[in-house]
Coordinates of N, CA and C in Angstrom, one line a residue:
X1 N 100.5 138.7 89.5 CA 101.3 139.3 90.5 C 100.9 140.8 90.6
X2 N 100.7 141.2 91.9 CA 100.5 142.7 92.1 C 101.8 143.3 92.5
X3 N 102.1 144.4 91.9 CA 103.3 145.2 92.2 C 102.8 146.5 92.7
X4 N 103.3 146.9 93.9 CA 103.0 148.3 94.4 C 104.3 149.0 94.5
X5 N 104.4 150.2 93.9 CA 105.5 151.1 94.1 C 105.0 152.1 95.1
X6 N 105.5 152.1 96.3 CA 105.1 153.0 97.4 C 106.2 154.0 97.6
X7 N 105.9 155.3 97.5 CA 106.9 156.3 97.4 C 106.5 157.5 98.2
X8 N 107.6 158.2 98.7 CA 107.4 159.5 99.4 C 107.5 160.6 98.3
X9 N 106.5 161.5 98.3 CA 106.5 162.6 97.4 C 105.9 162.4 96.1
X10 N 105.5 163.5 95.4 CA 104.9 163.5 94.1 C 105.9 163.7 93.0
X11 N 105.6 163.3 91.8 CA 106.4 163.6 90.7 C 105.8 164.9 90.0
X12 N 106.6 165.9 90.0 CA 106.2 167.2 89.5 C 106.5 167.4 88.0
X13 N 107.7 166.9 87.6 CA 108.2 167.2 86.3 C 107.5 166.4 85.3
X14 N 107.1 167.0 84.2 CA 106.3 166.4 83.1 C 107.1 165.2 82.5
X15 N 108.3 165.4 82.3 CA 109.1 164.3 81.6 C 109.2 163.1 82.4
X16 N 109.3 163.2 83.7 CA 109.3 162.0 84.6 C 107.9 161.4 84.5
X17 N 106.9 162.2 84.6 CA 105.5 161.6 84.6 C 105.3 160.8 83.3
X18 N 105.8 161.4 82.2 CA 105.6 160.7 80.9 C 106.3 159.4 80.9
X19 N 107.5 159.3 81.4 CA 108.3 158.1 81.4 C 107.5 157.1 82.3
X20 N 107.0 157.5 83.5 CA 106.3 156.6 84.4 C 105.1 156.1 83.7
X21 N 104.3 156.9 83.0 CA 103.1 156.5 82.3 C 103.5 155.4 81.3
X22 N 104.6 155.6 80.6 CA 105.0 154.7 79.5 C 105.3 153.3 80.2
X23 N 106.0 153.3 81.3 CA 106.3 152.0 81.9 C 105.0 151.4 82.6
X24 N 104.1 152.2 83.0 CA 102.8 151.7 83.6 C 102.1 150.9 82.4
X25 N 102.1 151.6 81.3 CA 101.4 150.9 80.1 C 102.1 149.6 79.7
X26 N 103.4 149.6 79.6 CA 104.2 148.4 79.3 C 104.0 147.3 80.3
X27 N 104.0 147.7 81.6 CA 103.9 146.7 82.6 C 102.5 146.1 82.7
X28 N 101.5 146.7 82.2 CA 100.1 146.2 82.3 C 99.9 144.8 81.6
X29 N 100.8 144.5 80.7 CA 100.8 143.1 80.1 C 101.2 142.0 81.1
X30 N 102.0 142.4 82.1 CA 102.7 141.4 83.0 C 102.2 141.4 84.4
X31 N 101.7 142.5 84.9 CA 101.3 142.5 86.3 C 100.2 143.6 86.6
X32 N 99.7 143.5 87.8 CA 98.8 144.6 88.2 C 99.7 145.6 89.0
X33 N 99.9 146.8 88.4 CA 100.7 147.8 89.0 C 99.9 148.9 89.7
X34 N 100.4 149.2 90.9 CA 99.8 150.4 91.6 C 100.9 151.2 92.1
X35 N 100.7 152.5 92.0 CA 101.7 153.5 92.5 C 101.0 154.3 93.6
X36 N 101.6 154.3 94.8 CA 101.0 155.0 95.9 C 102.0 156.1 96.3
X37 N 101.6 157.3 96.4 CA 102.4 158.4 96.9 C 102.0 158.9 98.2
X38 N 102.9 159.0 99.2 CA 102.6 159.6 100.5 C 103.2 161.0 100.5
X39 N 102.7 161.8 101.3 CA 103.2 163.2 101.4 C 104.6 163.2 102.0
X40 N 105.4 164.0 101.5 CA 106.8 164.2 102.0 C 106.7 165.3 103.1
X41 N 107.7 165.3 103.9 CA 107.9 166.4 104.9 C 108.9 167.4 104.4
X42 N 108.7 168.6 104.7 CA 109.6 169.7 104.4 C 110.8 169.6 105.3
X43 N 112.0 169.5 104.7 CA 113.3 169.4 105.5 C 113.9 170.8 105.6
X44 N 114.0 171.4 106.8 CA 114.6 172.7 106.9 C 116.1 172.6 106.5
X45 N 116.6 173.8 106.0 CA 118.0 173.8 105.7 C 118.8 173.6 107.0
X46 N 119.9 172.9 106.9 CA 120.8 172.6 108.0 C 120.0 171.9 109.2
X47 N 119.1 171.0 108.8 CA 118.3 170.2 109.8 C 119.3 169.4 110.7
X48 N 119.0 169.3 111.9 CA 119.8 168.5 112.9 C 119.5 167.0 112.6
X49 N 120.4 166.2 113.2 CA 120.1 164.7 113.0 C 118.8 164.3 113.6
X50 N 118.4 165.0 114.7 CA 117.2 164.7 115.4 C 116.0 165.0 114.5
X51 N 116.1 166.2 113.9 CA 115.0 166.7 113.0 C 114.9 165.7 111.8
X52 N 116.1 165.3 111.2 CA 116.0 164.4 110.1 C 115.4 163.1 110.5
X53 N 115.8 162.6 111.7 CA 115.2 161.3 112.1 C 113.7 161.4 112.3
X54 N 113.2 162.6 112.8 CA 111.8 162.8 113.0 C 111.1 162.8 111.7
X55 N 111.7 163.5 110.7 CA 111.1 163.6 109.4 C 111.0 162.2 108.8
X56 N 112.0 161.4 108.8 CA 112.0 160.0 108.3 C 110.9 159.2 109.0
X57 N 110.8 159.4 110.3 CA 109.8 158.6 111.1 C 108.4 159.0 110.6
X58 N 108.1 160.3 110.5 CA 106.8 160.7 110.0 C 106.5 160.1 108.6
X59 N 107.4 160.2 107.7 CA 107.2 159.7 106.4 C 107.1 158.2 106.4
X60 N 107.9 157.5 107.3 CA 107.8 156.1 107.5 C 106.5 155.6 108.0
X61 N 105.9 156.3 108.9 CA 104.6 156.0 109.4 C 103.5 156.0 108.3
X62 N 103.6 157.0 107.4 CA 102.7 157.1 106.3 C 102.9 155.9 105.3
X63 N 104.1 155.6 105.1 CA 104.4 154.4 104.2 C 103.9 153.1 104.8
X64 N 104.1 152.9 106.1 CA 103.8 151.6 106.7 C 102.2 151.4 106.7
X65 N 101.5 152.5 106.7 CA 100.0 152.3 106.6 C 99.5 151.6 105.4
X66 N 100.4 151.6 104.3 CA 100.0 151.0 103.1 C 100.6 149.6 102.9
X67 N 101.3 149.1 103.8 CA 102.0 147.8 103.6 C 101.2 146.8 104.4
X68 N 100.6 145.8 103.7 CA 99.8 144.8 104.3 C 100.8 143.7 104.8
X69 N 100.3 143.0 105.8 CA 101.1 141.9 106.5 C 101.6 140.9 105.5
X70 N 100.8 140.5 104.5 CA 101.2 139.4 103.6 C 102.0 139.8 102.4
X71 N 102.3 141.1 102.4 CA 103.1 141.6 101.2 C 104.6 141.4 101.4
X72 N 105.3 141.1 100.3 CA 106.8 141.0 100.3 C 107.3 142.4 100.1
X73 N 108.1 142.9 100.9 CA 108.5 144.3 100.8 C 110.0 144.4 100.5
X74 N 110.3 145.2 99.4 CA 111.6 145.5 99.0 C 111.9 147.0 99.2
X75 N 112.8 147.3 100.1 CA 113.1 148.7 100.4 C 114.3 149.1 99.5
X76 N 114.2 150.2 98.8 CA 115.3 150.8 98.1 C 116.2 151.5 99.0
X77 N 117.4 151.1 99.2 CA 118.3 151.7 100.2 C 119.8 151.6 99.7
X78 N 120.5 152.6 99.9 CA 121.9 152.6 99.5 C 122.7 151.5 100.1
X79 N 122.4 151.1 101.3 CA 123.1 150.0 102.0 C 122.5 148.6 101.6
X80 N 121.6 148.6 100.7 CA 121.0 147.3 100.3 C 122.0 146.5 99.4
X81 N 121.5 145.4 98.9 CA 122.2 144.5 98.1 C 122.1 144.9 96.6
X82 N 123.2 145.0 95.9 CA 123.1 145.3 94.5 C 122.9 144.1 93.7
X83 N 121.9 144.1 92.8 CA 121.7 143.0 91.9 C 121.8 143.5 90.4
X84 N 122.1 142.6 89.5 CA 122.0 143.0 88.1 C 120.6 142.7 87.7
X85 N 120.2 143.0 86.4 CA 118.9 142.9 86.0 C 118.4 141.4 86.0
X86 N 119.3 140.5 85.6 CA 118.9 139.1 85.6 C 118.7 138.6 87.0
X87 N 119.5 139.0 88.0 CA 119.3 138.6 89.3 C 118.0 139.1 89.9
X88 N 117.6 140.4 89.6 CA 116.4 140.9 90.0 C 115.2 140.1 89.4
X89 N 115.3 139.8 88.2 CA 114.3 139.0 87.5 C 114.1 137.7 88.2
X90 N 115.2 137.0 88.5 CA 115.2 135.7 89.2 C 114.6 135.9 90.6
X91 N 114.9 136.9 91.3 CA 114.4 137.1 92.6 C 112.9 137.3 92.5
X92 N 112.4 138.1 91.6 CA 111.0 138.3 91.4 C 110.3 137.0 91.0
X93 N 110.9 136.3 90.1 CA 110.3 135.0 89.7 C 110.2 134.1 90.9
X94 N 111.2 134.0 91.7 CA 111.3 133.1 92.9 C 110.2 133.5 93.8
X95 N 109.9 134.8 94.0 CA 108.8 135.2 94.9 C 107.5 134.6 94.4
X96 N 107.2 134.7 93.1 CA 106.0 134.1 92.6 C 105.9 132.6 92.8
X97 N 107.0 131.9 92.6 CA 107.1 130.4 92.8 C 106.8 130.1 94.3
X98 N 107.3 131.0 95.2 CA 107.1 130.8 96.6 C 105.7 131.2 97.1
X99 N 104.8 131.6 96.2 CA 103.5 131.9 96.5 C 103.2 133.3 96.9
X100 N 104.2 134.2 96.7 CA 104.0 135.6 97.0 C 103.2 136.2 95.9
X101 N 102.1 136.9 96.2 CA 101.3 137.4 95.1 C 101.3 139.0 95.1
X102 N 102.0 139.5 96.2 CA 102.0 141.0 96.2 C 103.4 141.4 96.7
X103 N 104.1 142.2 95.8 CA 105.4 142.7 96.0 C 105.3 144.3 96.2
X104 N 105.9 144.8 97.2 CA 105.9 146.3 97.4 C 107.3 146.8 97.4
X105 N 107.6 147.7 96.5 CA 108.8 148.3 96.4 C 108.7 149.7 97.0
X106 N 109.5 150.0 98.0 CA 109.4 151.3 98.8 C 110.6 152.2 98.4
X107 N 110.2 153.5 98.0 CA 111.2 154.5 97.7 C 111.0 155.6 98.7
X108 N 112.0 155.9 99.5 CA 112.0 157.0 100.5 C 112.0 158.4 99.9
X109 N 112.0 159.3 100.8 CA 112.1 160.7 100.4 C 113.5 161.1 100.3
X110 N 113.8 162.4 100.4 CA 115.1 162.9 100.2 C 116.1 162.5 101.3
X111 N 115.6 162.1 102.5 CA 116.5 161.7 103.5 C 116.6 160.2 103.6
X112 N 115.8 159.5 102.8 CA 115.8 158.0 102.9 C 114.7 157.5 103.6
X113 N 114.8 156.2 104.1 CA 113.7 155.5 104.8 C 114.0 155.4 106.3
X114 N 112.9 155.4 107.0 CA 113.1 155.3 108.5 C 113.5 153.9 108.9
X115 N 114.1 153.7 110.1 CA 114.5 152.4 110.5 C 113.4 151.5 110.6
X116 N 112.2 151.9 111.0 CA 111.0 151.1 111.1 C 110.7 150.5 109.7
X117 N 110.7 151.3 108.7 CA 110.4 150.8 107.3 C 111.5 149.8 106.9
X118 N 112.8 150.1 107.2 CA 113.9 149.2 106.8 C 113.7 147.9 107.6
X119 N 113.3 147.9 108.8 CA 113.1 146.6 109.6 C 112.0 145.8 109.0
X120 N 110.9 146.5 108.5 CA 109.8 145.8 107.9 C 110.1 145.1 106.5
X121 N 111.1 145.6 105.9 CA 111.5 145.1 104.5 C 112.0 143.7 104.6
X122 N 111.6 142.9 103.6 CA 112.0 141.5 103.5 C 113.4 141.5 102.7
X123 N 113.6 142.6 102.0 CA 114.8 142.7 101.2 C 115.2 144.1 101.0
X124 N 116.4 144.5 101.0 CA 116.9 145.8 100.8 C 117.7 145.8 99.5
X125 N 117.3 146.6 98.5 CA 117.9 146.7 97.2 C 118.6 148.0 97.0
X126 N 119.8 147.9 96.5 CA 120.5 149.2 96.2 C 120.7 149.2 94.7
X127 N 120.5 150.3 94.0 CA 120.8 150.5 92.6 C 122.1 151.1 92.4
X128 N 122.7 151.7 93.4 CA 124.0 152.3 93.3 C 124.4 152.9 94.7
X129 N 125.6 153.2 94.9 CA 126.1 153.9 96.1 C 125.7 155.4 95.9
X130 N 125.4 155.8 94.7 CA 125.0 157.2 94.5 C 123.6 157.5 95.0
X131 N 123.3 158.7 95.2 CA 121.9 159.1 95.6 C 121.2 159.7 94.4
X132 N 120.0 159.3 94.2 CA 119.2 159.8 93.0 C 117.9 160.5 93.6
X133 N 117.4 161.4 92.8 CA 116.1 162.0 93.2 C 115.0 160.9 93.2
X134 N 114.1 161.0 94.1 CA 113.1 159.9 94.2 C 112.3 159.9 92.9
X135 N 112.1 161.0 92.2 CA 111.3 161.0 91.0 C 112.0 160.2 89.9
X136 N 113.3 160.4 89.8 CA 114.1 159.6 88.8 C 114.2 158.1 89.2
X137 N 114.3 157.9 90.5 CA 114.4 156.5 91.0 C 113.1 155.7 90.7
X138 N 112.0 156.4 90.7 CA 110.8 155.7 90.3 C 110.8 155.3 88.9
X139 N 111.3 156.1 88.0 CA 111.5 155.7 86.6 C 112.4 154.6 86.4
X140 N 113.6 154.6 87.1 CA 114.6 153.6 87.0 C 114.0 152.3 87.5
X141 N 113.3 152.3 88.7 CA 112.7 151.1 89.2 C 111.7 150.5 88.3
X142 N 110.8 151.3 87.7 CA 109.8 150.8 86.8 C 110.4 150.2 85.6
X143 N 111.5 150.8 85.1 CA 112.2 150.2 83.9 C 112.8 148.9 84.3
X144 N 113.3 148.7 85.5 CA 114.0 147.5 85.9 C 112.9 146.4 86.1
X145 N 111.8 146.8 86.7 CA 110.7 145.8 86.9 C 110.2 145.3 85.5
X146 N 110.0 146.2 84.6 CA 109.7 145.9 83.2 C 110.7 144.9 82.6
X147 N 112.0 145.3 82.7 CA 113.0 144.5 82.2 C 113.0 143.1 82.8
X148 N 112.8 143.0 84.1 CA 112.7 141.7 84.8 C 111.6 140.8 84.2
X149 N 110.5 141.4 83.9 CA 109.4 140.6 83.3 C 109.7 140.2 81.9
X150 N 110.4 141.0 81.2 CA 110.8 140.6 79.8 C 111.8 139.4 79.9
X151 N 112.7 139.5 80.9 CA 113.7 138.4 81.1 C 113.0 137.1 81.5
X152 N 112.0 137.2 82.4 CA 111.3 136.1 82.9 C 110.5 135.4 81.7
X153 N 110.0 136.2 80.8 CA 109.2 135.7 79.7 C 110.1 135.2 78.5
X154 N 111.4 135.4 78.6 CA 112.3 135.0 77.6 C 112.2 136.0 76.4
X155 N 111.7 137.2 76.6 CA 111.6 138.2 75.6 C 112.8 139.0 75.4
X156 N 113.1 139.5 74.2 CA 114.4 140.3 74.1 C 114.3 141.5 74.9
X157 N 115.5 141.9 75.3 CA 115.7 143.2 76.1 C 117.1 143.7 75.8
X158 N 117.3 144.9 75.9 CA 118.7 145.5 75.6 C 119.6 145.2 76.8
X159 N 120.8 144.7 76.4 CA 121.8 144.4 77.5 C 122.8 145.5 77.6

């Protein structure tokens, strides 16, 4: 299985990069992982709704360039469905059984994802009703993908 984490913005903080590198190393046993970063747009202070929509659309167009037609796309969105770790593992396993060989997890920028990206998504996943910085969300997502593979393999994991 190929897993792509497609995300807006770069990770600047060293401690986030170290955590991401650790999960990249751990996941290499289970899947082919690729992380693609697209440039984020600067959001002016007190941006209008129109400006925010335009920013999300620009970031969305950058993201959509990397999504192939045959990929199964999971958008991380507050309004998505919440799953526990076992349910995520089951969903990922089912995708493999159904012949899906490429899963793309999309993390938006500070304003979230454009409507076009959300429409392209096959599934919308929410980790919480809270908002997280995209850098931290990348770490959390990678940890949950790693946990999902451990569960699929019947390997121990912390509950």
